[in-house]
CSV table of N, CA and C in Angstrom, one decimal:
chain,number,residue,atom,x,y,z
A,1,CYS,N,11.1,1.0,13.4
A,1,CYS,CA,11.7,1.6,12.5
A,1,CYS,C,13.1,1.0,12.9
A,2,GLN,N,13.3,0.9,11.7
A,2,GLN,CA,15.0,0.8,12.3
A,2,GLN,C,15.6,1.9,11.6
A,3,LYS,N,16.3,2.5,12.4
A,3,LYS,CA,16.2,4.1,12.5
A,3,LYS,C,17.3,4.3,11.6
A,4,LYS,N,18.8,3.4,12.4
A,4,LYS,CA,20.0,3.2,11.7
A,4,LYS,C,19.7,3.5,10.3
A,5,LEU,N,18.5,2.7,9.3
A,5,LEU,CA,18.6,2.9,8.0
A,5,LEU,C,17.7,4.1,7.4
A,6,VAL,N,16.8,4.6,8.1
A,6,VAL,CA,16.3,5.8,7.7
A,6,VAL,C,15.7,6.4,8.8
A,7,GLY,N,15.7,7.7,9.0
A,7,GLY,CA,14.8,8.2,10.3
A,7,GLY,C,13.2,7.9,10.2
A,8,LYS,N,12.6,7.9,11.4
A,8,LYS,CA,11.4,8.1,11.9
A,8,LYS,C,10.7,9.3,10.6
A,9,GLY,N,9.4,8.2,10.5
A,9,GLY,CA,9.1,8.7,9.6
A,9,GLY,C,8.6,8.5,8.1
A,10,CYS,N,9.9,7.1,7.8
A,10,CYS,CA,10.3,7.1,6.4
A,10,CYS,C,9.1,5.5,5.8
A,11,ASN,N,9.3,5.6,4.6
A,11,ASN,CA,8.8,4.4,3.5
A,11,ASN,C,10.1,3.7,3.2
A,12,TYR,N,10.4,2.2,3.7
A,12,TYR,CA,11.6,2.2,3.0
A,12,TYR,C,11.6,0.4,2.6
A,13,ILE,N,12.4,-0.1,2.0
A,13,ILE,CA,12.1,-1.4,1.7
A,13,ILE,C,13.8,-1.9,1.7
A,14,VAL,N,13.9,-3.0,2.5
A,14,VAL,CA,15.0,-3.3,2.7
A,14,VAL,C,15.6,-5.5,1.9
A,15,LEU,N,16.1,-5.3,0.9
A,15,LEU,CA,16.4,-6.6,0.1
A,15,LEU,C,17.6,-7.0,0.7
A,16,THR,N,18.1,-8.6,1.6
A,16,THR,CA,19.1,-9.1,2.0
A,16,THR,C,19.5,-10.2,1.8
A,17,SER,N,20.1,-11.6,1.6
A,17,SER,CA,20.2,-12.3,1.2
A,17,SER,C,19.1,-13.2,2.5
A,18,LYS,N,19.5,-12.3,3.6
A,18,LYS,CA,19.0,-13.6,5.0
A,18,LYS,C,17.5,-12.9,5.2
A,19,ARG,N,16.7,-11.4,5.0
A,19,ARG,CA,15.8,-10.6,5.5
A,19,ARG,C,15.6,-10.1,3.5
A,20,ALA,N,14.2,-9.7,3.8
A,20,ALA,CA,13.2,-8.9,2.8
A,20,ALA,C,11.9,-8.1,3.4
A,21,PHE,N,12.3,-7.2,3.4
A,21,PHE,CA,10.5,-6.3,4.1
A,21,PHE,C,10.4,-5.4,3.2
A,22,PHE,N,9.3,-4.6,3.5
A,22,PHE,CA,9.2,-3.5,3.5
A,22,PHE,C,8.9,-2.6,5.4
A,23,SER,N,8.8,-1.5,5.2
A,23,SER,CA,9.3,-0.5,6.6
A,23,SER,C,8.9,0.8,5.9
A,24,PHE,N,6.9,0.6,7.0
A,24,PHE,CA,6.4,1.8,6.5
A,24,PHE,C,6.5,2.8,7.6
A,25,GLY,N,6.4,4.2,8.1
A,25,GLY,CA,6.4,5.0,8.9
A,25,GLY,C,6.0,6.0,8.5
A,26,ASP,N,5.5,6.5,6.8
A,26,ASP,CA,5.0,7.5,6.7
A,26,ASP,C,3.5,6.7,5.9
A,27,TYR,N,2.5,6.8,6.4
A,27,TYR,CA,1.1,6.2,5.4
A,27,TYR,C,0.0,7.7,6.5
A,28,LYS,N,-1.3,7.1,5.8
A,28,LYS,CA,-2.4,8.2,6.0
A,28,LYS,C,-2.7,8.4,7.1
A,29,VAL,N,-2.8,7.0,7.7
A,29,VAL,CA,-3.5,7.1,9.8
A,29,VAL,C,-2.4,6.6,10.5
A,30,VAL,N,-0.4,7.4,10.5
A,30,VAL,CA,0.5,6.9,11.7
A,30,VAL,C,-0.3,7.5,12.4
A,31,ASN,N,-0.2,8.4,12.6
A,31,ASN,CA,-0.3,8.9,13.5
A,31,ASN,C,-1.7,9.0,14.1
A,32,ALA,N,-3.0,9.1,13.4
A,32,ALA,CA,-4.2,9.0,13.5
A,32,ALA,C,-4.5,7.6,14.9
A,33,ALA,N,-4.0,6.8,13.9
A,33,ALA,CA,-4.7,5.3,14.9
A,33,ALA,C,-3.4,5.2,15.8
A,34,GLY,N,-2.1,5.7,15.3
A,34,GLY,CA,-1.5,5.2,17.1
A,34,GLY,C,-0.8,4.1,16.4
A,35,TYR,N,-0.8,2.9,15.4
A,35,TYR,CA,-0.4,2.1,14.5
A,35,TYR,C,1.0,2.0,14.4
A,36,GLY,N,2.4,3.2,14.6
A,36,GLY,CA,3.1,4.0,14.6
A,36,GLY,C,4.4,3.1,13.2
A,37,CYS,N,5.3,2.5,13.4
A,37,CYS,CA,6.2,1.7,12.0
A,37,CYS,C,5.5,0.8,11.9
A,38,GLN,N,5.5,0.0,10.4
A,38,GLN,CA,4.9,-1.1,10.6
A,38,GLN,C,6.2,-2.0,9.8
A,39,GLU,N,6.6,-3.3,9.6
A,39,GLU,CA,6.9,-4.1,8.9
A,39,GLU,C,6.8,-5.0,8.1
A,40,ILE,N,6.1,-5.3,6.8
A,40,ILE,CA,5.9,-6.4,6.0
A,40,ILE,C,6.7,-7.0,5.6
A,41,THR,N,6.8,-8.4,6.2
A,41,THR,CA,7.8,-9.4,5.6
A,41,THR,C,7.3,-10.1,3.8
A,42,ILE,N,8.7,-9.1,2.9
A,42,ILE,CA,8.3,-9.9,1.5
A,42,ILE,C,8.5,-11.1,1.4
A,43,PRO,N,7.7,-12.2,0.7
A,43,PRO,CA,8.1,-13.9,0.7
A,43,PRO,C,9.1,-13.3,-0.7
A,44,PRO,N,10.0,-14.6,-0.3
A,44,PRO,CA,11.3,-14.8,-1.4
A,44,PRO,C,11.2,-14.5,-2.7
A,45,GLU,N,10.0,-15.4,-3.0
A,45,GLU,CA,10.4,-15.0,-4.9
A,45,GLU,C,9.6,-13.7,-5.0
A,46,LEU,N,9.0,-12.7,-4.5
A,46,LEU,CA,8.6,-11.0,-4.1
A,46,LEU,C,10.1,-10.5,-4.4
A,47,ALA,N,11.4,-11.2,-3.2
A,47,ALA,CA,11.9,-10.1,-2.9
A,47,ALA,C,12.8,-10.5,-4.2
A,48,GLU,N,13.0,-11.4,-5.1
A,48,GLU,CA,13.7,-11.5,-6.5
A,48,GLU,C,13.6,-10.3,-7.1
A,49,LYS,N,12.2,-10.6,-7.7
A,49,LYS,CA,11.8,-9.9,-8.5
A,49,LYS,C,12.1,-8.3,-8.5
A,50,LEU,N,12.0,-8.4,-6.6
A,50,LEU,CA,12.1,-6.4,-6.4
A,50,LEU,C,13.8,-5.9,-6.5
A,51,ASP,N,14.1,-6.8,-6.5
A,51,ASP,CA,15.5,-6.7,-6.6
A,51,ASP,C,16.2,-6.6,-7.6
A,52,VAL,N,15.6,-7.3,-8.7
A,52,VAL,CA,16.1,-6.9,-10.1
A,52,VAL,C,15.0,-5.9,-10.2
A,53,ILE,N,14.2,-5.1,-10.2
A,53,ILE,CA,13.6,-3.8,-10.2
A,53,ILE,C,14.2,-3.1,-9.8
A,54,MET,N,15.0,-2.9,-8.6
A,54,MET,CA,15.7,-2.4,-7.8
A,54,MET,C,17.2,-1.6,-9.1
A,55,LYS,N,17.7,-3.1,-9.7
A,55,LYS,CA,19.1,-2.5,-10.5
A,55,LYS,C,18.1,-2.0,-11.7
A,56,LEU,N,17.6,-2.6,-12.2
A,56,LEU,CA,17.4,-1.5,-13.2
A,56,LEU,C,17.2,-0.5,-13.0
A,57,ASN,N,16.0,-0.1,-12.2
A,57,ASN,CA,16.5,1.2,-11.9
A,57,ASN,C,17.4,2.1,-11.1
A,58,GLY,N,18.7,1.8,-10.6
A,58,GLY,CA,19.6,2.5,-11.1
A,58,GLY,C,19.8,3.3,-9.7
A,59,ASN,N,19.1,3.2,-8.5
A,59,ASN,CA,18.8,4.3,-7.8
A,59,ASN,C,18.1,3.5,-6.7
A,60,GLN,N,17.9,3.9,-5.5
A,60,GLN,CA,17.9,3.6,-3.9
A,60,GLN,C,16.2,3.3,-4.5
A,61,PHE,N,15.3,4.1,-5.1
A,61,PHE,CA,14.0,4.1,-5.0
A,61,PHE,C,13.4,3.5,-6.2
A,62,LEU,N,12.4,2.0,-5.1
A,62,LEU,CA,11.6,1.3,-5.9
A,62,LEU,C,10.8,2.3,-6.6
A,63,PHE,N,10.1,3.3,-6.3
A,63,PHE,CA,9.3,3.8,-7.1
A,63,PHE,C,9.5,5.0,-7.7
A,64,PRO,N,11.0,5.3,-8.5
A,64,PRO,CA,10.8,7.0,-8.9
A,64,PRO,C,10.0,7.4,-9.8
A,65,ARG,N,10.6,8.8,-9.4
A,65,ARG,CA,9.4,9.8,-10.2
A,65,ARG,C,9.8,9.5,-12.1
A,66,PRO,N,9.2,9.8,-13.0
A,66,PRO,CA,9.0,9.0,-13.9
A,66,PRO,C,9.8,10.3,-14.8
A,67,ASP,N,9.2,11.7,-14.6
A,67,ASP,CA,10.2,12.7,-15.1
A,67,ASP,C,11.4,13.1,-14.2
A,68,LYS,N,11.9,12.9,-12.8
A,68,LYS,CA,13.0,12.9,-12.6
A,68,LYS,C,13.3,11.4,-11.7
A,69,ARG,N,13.8,10.9,-12.1
A,69,ARG,CA,14.4,9.6,-11.6
A,69,ARG,C,14.9,9.7,-10.7
A,70,SER,N,16.0,10.4,-9.9
A,70,SER,CA,16.8,10.5,-9.1
A,70,SER,C,16.2,10.8,-7.4
A,71,GLU,N,14.8,11.2,-8.0
A,71,GLU,CA,13.6,11.8,-6.6
A,71,GLU,C,12.5,10.2,-6.8
A,72,HIS,N,11.6,10.5,-5.0
A,72,HIS,CA,11.0,8.9,-5.5
A,72,HIS,C,9.6,9.6,-5.2
A,73,ILE,N,8.1,8.9,-6.4
A,73,ILE,CA,7.5,9.2,-6.4
A,73,ILE,C,6.3,9.8,-5.0
A,74,SER,N,5.7,10.9,-5.4
A,74,SER,CA,5.1,11.0,-4.1
A,74,SER,C,3.6,10.3,-3.4
A,75,ARG,N,2.9,10.6,-2.5
A,75,ARG,CA,2.3,9.8,-1.8
A,75,ARG,C,0.6,9.9,-4.0
A,76,ALA,N,1.1,10.9,-3.6
A,76,ALA,CA,-0.4,11.6,-4.4
A,76,ALA,C,0.0,11.2,-6.4
A,77,GLY,N,1.8,11.1,-6.1
A,77,GLY,CA,1.2,10.6,-7.4
A,77,GLY,C,1.4,9.1,-7.7
A,78,PHE,N,1.7,8.0,-6.5
A,78,PHE,CA,2.0,7.2,-6.3
A,78,PHE,C,0.7,6.4,-6.8
A,79,GLY,N,-0.2,7.4,-6.7
A,79,GLY,CA,-1.8,7.0,-6.9
A,79,GLY,C,-2.4,7.3,-8.3
A,80,LYS,N,-2.4,8.5,-8.4
A,80,LYS,CA,-2.0,8.4,-10.1
A,80,LYS,C,-1.4,7.4,-10.7
A,81,ALA,N,-0.7,6.9,-10.4
A,81,ALA,CA,-0.2,5.8,-11.9
A,81,ALA,C,-0.8,4.4,-10.9
A,82,ILE,N,-1.0,4.4,-10.5
A,82,ILE,CA,-2.3,3.3,-10.4
A,82,ILE,C,-3.6,3.1,-11.4
A,83,VAL,N,-3.9,4.6,-10.9
A,83,VAL,CA,-4.9,4.9,-12.1
A,83,VAL,C,-5.0,4.7,-12.7
A,84,ASN,N,-3.7,5.3,-13.9
A,84,ASN,CA,-3.5,5.4,-15.3
A,84,ASN,C,-3.4,4.2,-15.7
A,85,MET,N,-2.7,3.4,-14.4
A,85,MET,CA,-2.1,1.5,-15.1
A,85,MET,C,-3.4,1.0,-15.2
A,86,MET,N,-4.5,1.1,-14.2
A,86,MET,CA,-5.7,0.5,-14.4
A,86,MET,C,-6.5,1.1,-15.7
A,87,LEU,N,-6.8,1.9,-15.6
A,87,LEU,CA,-7.4,2.1,-17.1
A,87,LEU,C,-6.7,2.1,-18.3
A,88,LYS,N,-4.9,1.8,-18.6
A,88,LYS,CA,-4.3,1.1,-19.7
A,88,LYS,C,-4.9,-0.2,-19.6
A,89,CYS,N,-4.8,-1.5,-18.2
A,89,CYS,CA,-4.9,-2.5,-18.4
A,89,CYS,C,-6.6,-2.9,-18.8
A,90,ILE,N,-6.9,-1.9,-17.9
A,90,ILE,CA,-8.8,-2.5,-17.7
A,90,ILE,C,-9.7,-2.1,-17.8
A,91,LYS,N,-9.0,-0.7,-18.9
A,91,LYS,CA,-9.7,0.6,-19.0
A,91,LYS,C,-11.1,1.0,-17.9
A,92,LYS,N,-10.8,1.0,-17.0
A,92,LYS,CA,-11.6,1.2,-15.7
A,92,LYS,C,-10.6,2.2,-14.4
A,93,PRO,N,-11.0,2.9,-14.2
A,93,PRO,CA,-10.0,4.3,-13.2
A,93,PRO,C,-10.3,3.8,-11.8
A,94,ILE,N,-9.3,2.2,-11.3
A,94,ILE,CA,-9.7,1.6,-10.5
A,94,ILE,C,-8.3,2.5,-9.6
A,95,CYS,N,-8.9,3.0,-7.4
A,95,CYS,CA,-7.9,3.5,-7.6
A,95,CYS,C,-7.3,3.0,-6.0
A,96,CYS,N,-6.3,3.6,-5.3
A,96,CYS,CA,-6.0,2.7,-4.0
A,96,CYS,C,-6.9,1.9,-3.2
A,97,GLN,N,-8.0,3.2,-3.3
A,97,GLN,CA,-9.2,2.7,-2.2
A,97,GLN,C,-9.9,1.6,-2.6
A,98,THR,N,-9.8,1.6,-4.1
A,98,THR,CA,-10.9,0.6,-4.2
A,98,THR,C,-10.1,-0.3,-4.6
A,99,LEU,N,-9.3,-0.9,-4.2
A,99,LEU,CA,-8.1,-1.6,-4.3
A,99,LEU,C,-7.9,-2.5,-3.2
A,100,ARG,N,-7.7,-1.9,-1.7
A,100,ARG,CA,-8.2,-2.0,-0.3
A,100,ARG,C,-9.5,-2.7,0.0
A,101,ASN,N,-10.5,-2.0,-0.9
A,101,ASN,CA,-11.9,-2.0,-0.5
A,101,ASN,C,-12.0,-3.7,-1.4
A,102,ILE,N,-11.8,-3.9,-2.0
A,102,ILE,CA,-11.6,-5.5,-2.9
A,102,ILE,C,-10.9,-6.2,-2.5
A,103,TYR,N,-9.9,-5.8,-2.0
A,103,TYR,CA,-9.4,-7.6,-0.7
A,103,TYR,C,-10.2,-6.9,0.8
A,104,THR,N,-10.4,-6.0,0.9
A,104,THR,CA,-11.2,-6.5,2.0
A,104,THR,C,-11.7,-7.3,2.0
A,105,THR,N,-12.9,-6.9,1.4
A,105,THR,CA,-14.3,-7.8,0.9
A,105,THR,C,-13.9,-9.4,0.7
A,106,HIS,N,-12.5,-9.7,-0.4
A,106,HIS,CA,-12.0,-11.2,-0.8
A,106,HIS,C,-12.0,-11.5,0.8
A,107,MET,N,-11.0,-10.8,1.6
A,107,MET,CA,-10.9,-10.9,2.9
A,107,MET,C,-12.2,-11.7,3.6
A,108,PHE,N,-12.8,-10.6,3.8
A,108,PHE,CA,-14.3,-11.1,5.4
A,108,PHE,C,-14.8,-12.5,4.2
A,109,GLU,N,-14.9,-12.2,2.6
A,109,GLU,CA,-15.6,-13.5,2.4
A,109,GLU,C,-15.6,-15.2,2.7
A,110,LYS,N,-14.4,-14.7,3.5
A,110,LYS,CA,-13.4,-15.9,4.0
A,110,LYS,C,-14.1,-16.0,5.0
A,111,LYS,N,-13.8,-17.4,5.5
A,111,LYS,CA,-14.1,-18.0,7.0
A,111,LYS,C,-13.1,-17.9,8.0
A,112,ILE,N,-12.6,-16.6,8.5
A,112,ILE,CA,-11.2,-16.5,9.4
A,112,ILE,C,-11.4,-16.0,10.5
A,113,SER,N,-10.9,-16.2,11.5
A,113,SER,CA,-11.0,-15.8,13.0
A,113,SER,C,-11.0,-13.8,12.9
A,114,THR,N,-11.6,-13.1,13.7
A,114,THR,CA,-11.9,-12.5,14.3
A,114,THR,C,-10.0,-11.9,14.4
A,115,ASN,N,-9.7,-12.9,14.9
A,115,ASN,CA,-8.0,-12.4,15.1
A,115,ASN,C,-7.5,-12.1,14.0
A,116,ASP,N,-7.4,-13.0,13.1
A,116,ASP,CA,-6.8,-13.0,12.1
A,116,ASP,C,-7.7,-11.9,10.8
A,117,ARG,N,-8.7,-11.5,11.3
A,117,ARG,CA,-9.1,-10.2,10.9
A,117,ARG,C,-9.0,-8.7,11.6
A,118,GLU,N,-8.1,-8.8,12.9
A,118,GLU,CA,-7.6,-7.6,13.2
A,118,GLU,C,-6.3,-7.7,12.8
A,119,LYS,N,-5.1,-9.1,12.3
A,119,LYS,CA,-3.9,-8.6,12.5
A,119,LYS,C,-4.3,-8.0,10.7
A,120,ILE,N,-5.2,-7.8,10.0
A,120,ILE,CA,-5.3,-7.5,8.4
A,120,ILE,C,-5.7,-6.0,9.0
A,121,ALA,N,-6.6,-5.8,9.5
A,121,ALA,CA,-7.0,-4.8,9.9
A,121,ALA,C,-5.6,-3.8,10.3
A,122,ARG,N,-4.7,-4.0,10.8
A,122,ARG,CA,-4.0,-3.6,11.7
A,122,ARG,C,-3.2,-3.3,11.1
A,123,GLU,N,-2.1,-4.6,9.7
A,123,GLU,CA,-1.7,-4.5,9.1
A,123,GLU,C,-1.7,-3.1,7.5
A,124,MET,N,-3.1,-3.5,7.8
A,124,MET,CA,-3.7,-2.0,6.2
A,124,MET,C,-4.0,-0.6,7.4
A,125,GLY,N,-3.3,-1.1,8.6
A,125,GLY,CA,-3.2,0.6,9.0
A,125,GLY,C,-4.6,1.0,9.3
A,126,THR,N,-6.0,0.2,9.8
A,126,THR,CA,-6.9,1.0,9.7
A,126,THR,C,-7.2,-0.2,11.2
A,127,SER,N,-8.5,0.3,11.5
A,127,SER,CA,-9.6,-0.6,13.0
A,127,SER,C,-10.0,-1.8,11.6
A,128,LEU,N,-10.7,-2.6,12.6
A,128,LEU,CA,-11.6,-3.8,12.4
A,128,LEU,C,-12.7,-3.4,11.9
A,129,THR,N,-13.4,-2.5,13.1
A,129,THR,CA,-15.0,-1.7,12.7
A,129,THR,C,-14.5,-1.1,11.2
A,130,LEU,N,-13.5,-0.4,10.5
A,130,LEU,CA,-13.6,0.4,9.6
A,130,LEU,C,-13.8,-0.6,8.6
A,131,LEU,N,-12.7,-1.6,8.7
A,131,LEU,CA,-12.6,-2.6,7.2
A,131,LEU,C,-14.0,-3.4,7.4
A,132,ARG,N,-14.8,-3.6,8.5
A,132,ARG,CA,-16.0,-4.0,8.6
A,132,ARG,C,-17.5,-3.2,7.9
A,133,ASN,N,-17.3,-2.2,7.6
A,133,ASN,CA,-17.9,-1.2,7.3
A,133,ASN,C,-18.0,-1.3,5.7
A,134,VAL,N,-16.5,-1.4,5.2
A,134,VAL,CA,-17.0,-1.3,4.7
A,134,VAL,C,-16.9,-2.8,3.2
A,135,TYR,N,-17.1,-3.8,4.6
A,135,TYR,CA,-18.3,-5.3,4.0
A,135,TYR,C,-19.1,-5.2,3.5
A,136,ASP,N,-19.9,-4.7,4.9
A,136,ASP,CA,-21.1,-4.6,4.9
A,136,ASP,C,-21.9,-3.8,3.8
A,137,LYS,N,-21.2,-2.8,3.4
A,137,LYS,CA,-21.3,-1.8,2.1
A,137,LYS,C,-21.7,-2.6,1.2
A,138,TYR,N,-20.7,-3.4,1.0
A,138,TYR,CA,-20.1,-4.3,-0.1
A,138,TYR,C,-21.5,-4.9,-0.2
A,139,MET,N,-21.7,-5.7,0.7
A,139,MET,CA,-22.8,-7.0,1.1
A,139,MET,C,-23.9,-5.8,0.3
A,140,LYS,N,-24.5,-5.2,0.7
A,140,LYS,CA,-25.7,-3.8,0.7
A,140,LYS,C,-26.0,-3.5,-0.3
A,141,ASN,N,-24.9,-4.1,-1.1
A,141,ASN,CA,-24.6,-3.5,-2.8
A,141,ASN,C,-24.7,-2.1,-3.4
A,142,GLU,N,-24.3,-1.6,-2.5
A,142,GLU,CA,-23.8,0.2,-3.3
A,142,GLU,C,-22.4,0.1,-3.4
A,143,ALA,N,-22.0,0.8,-4.1
A,143,ALA,CA,-20.9,1.0,-5.3
A,143,ALA,C,-20.0,1.8,-4.4
A,144,LEU,N,-19.0,0.9,-4.8
A,144,LEU,CA,-17.6,1.2,-4.2
A,144,LEU,C,-17.1,2.4,-5.1
A,145,PRO,N,-16.1,3.6,-4.6
A,145,PRO,CA,-15.8,4.3,-5.6
A,145,PRO,C,-15.2,4.0,-6.5
A,146,LEU,N,-14.6,4.1,-7.6
A,146,LEU,CA,-13.9,3.7,-8.4
A,146,LEU,C,-12.5,5.1,-8.5
A,147,GLU,N,-13.1,6.2,-8.8
A,147,GLU,CA,-12.0,6.9,-9.0
A,147,GLU,C,-11.7,7.6,-7.3
A,148,SER,N,-10.2,8.1,-7.1
A,148,SER,CA,-10.4,8.6,-6.6
A,148,SER,C,-9.9,10.3,-6.2
A,149,GLU,N,-10.0,11.6,-5.1
A,149,GLU,CA,-10.8,12.6,-5.6
A,149,GLU,C,-9.4,13.4,-6.5
A,150,ASP,N,-8.4,13.1,-5.6
A,150,ASP,CA,-7.2,13.6,-5.7
A,150,ASP,C,-6.3,13.1,-6.4
A,151,VAL,N,-6.7,12.4,-7.4
A,151,VAL,CA,-6.0,12.1,-8.4
A,151,VAL,C,-4.9,12.5,-8.8
A,152,SER,N,-5.3,13.6,-9.4
A,152,SER,CA,-4.6,14.6,-10.8
A,152,SER,C,-3.6,15.7,-10.4
A,153,GLU,N,-3.3,15.7,-9.1
A,153,GLU,CA,-2.8,16.8,-8.2
A,153,GLU,C,-1.4,15.8,-8.0
A,154,GLU,N,0.3,16.5,-7.5
A,154,GLU,CA,1.1,16.3,-7.5
A,154,GLU,C,1.3,17.1,-6.1
A,155,SER,N,1.1,16.0,-5.1
A,155,SER,CA,2.1,16.8,-3.7
A,155,SER,C,3.1,16.5,-3.4
A,156,SER,N,3.4,17.5,-2.7
A,156,SER,CA,5.0,17.5,-2.9
A,156,SER,C,5.1,17.3,-1.5
A,157,ASP,N,4.1,17.5,-0.4
A,157,ASP,CA,4.1,17.6,0.6
A,157,ASP,C,4.5,16.5,1.8
A,158,SER,N,3.8,15.3,0.8
A,158,SER,CA,3.2,13.4,1.6
A,158,SER,C,4.7,13.1,0.2
A,159,GLU,N,5.7,12.5,0.7
A,159,GLU,CA,6.3,12.1,-0.2
A,159,GLU,C,6.4,10.5,0.3
A,160,VAL,N,6.9,10.0,-0.7
A,160,VAL,CA,7.1,7.9,-0.3
A,160,VAL,C,8.6,8.1,-0.4
A,161,ASP,N,9.1,7.0,0.0
A,161,ASP,CA,10.5,6.5,-0.2
A,161,ASP,C,10.4,4.9,-1.1
A,162,LEU,N,9.4,4.8,-1.3
A,162,LEU,CA,9.3,3.3,-2.4
A,162,LEU,C,9.4,3.6,-3.2
C-alpha cells in the first residue's frame, strides 16, 4: 500500500499522468489468506474514462453513496448496486460472486499455464484450489448461485473507499 496516500486497510484509486492503479487493502480475505495490499494496474483507456467519472462525481470517491455523495458506498451497498444494475440490464439478479465465477470459468477454459492461473487467483484474493473448485463445479453442470444472500442489507462496518 502507498501509506502516504491512505492508511493501511483502505481501497483507493490513483490516476496520474504517469501511472494509474487500484490499491486494495480492505477486501474479504485480506487477513485470512494473508495476501495483504494489492495493486492492480489500470489500462490507459480505462484510466481516461475513470478520470472523467471522478471529475463528474465532484468528489474523491469512484463509488459514492447514492443518498449521500460525500461518503463512499459500503461493500454491501456496492454488491446491492451490482445486483440492481444486472436486474435492470439483463433482468437477472447476478451478484458479484457470480461474476467472479463466470470470470474464473472463462479463464480456466483457456489453455493457460498453472503460473498464470496462480497469478489470477492471487489477483482475485483467493487460492488456485478454490478457483479450481469453482470451475469443477461448473463443469459438473451444477448451478452457480445467482443471488447474494445479503444484498438487501447496507453494512456500515465494511466500508470501501472506491
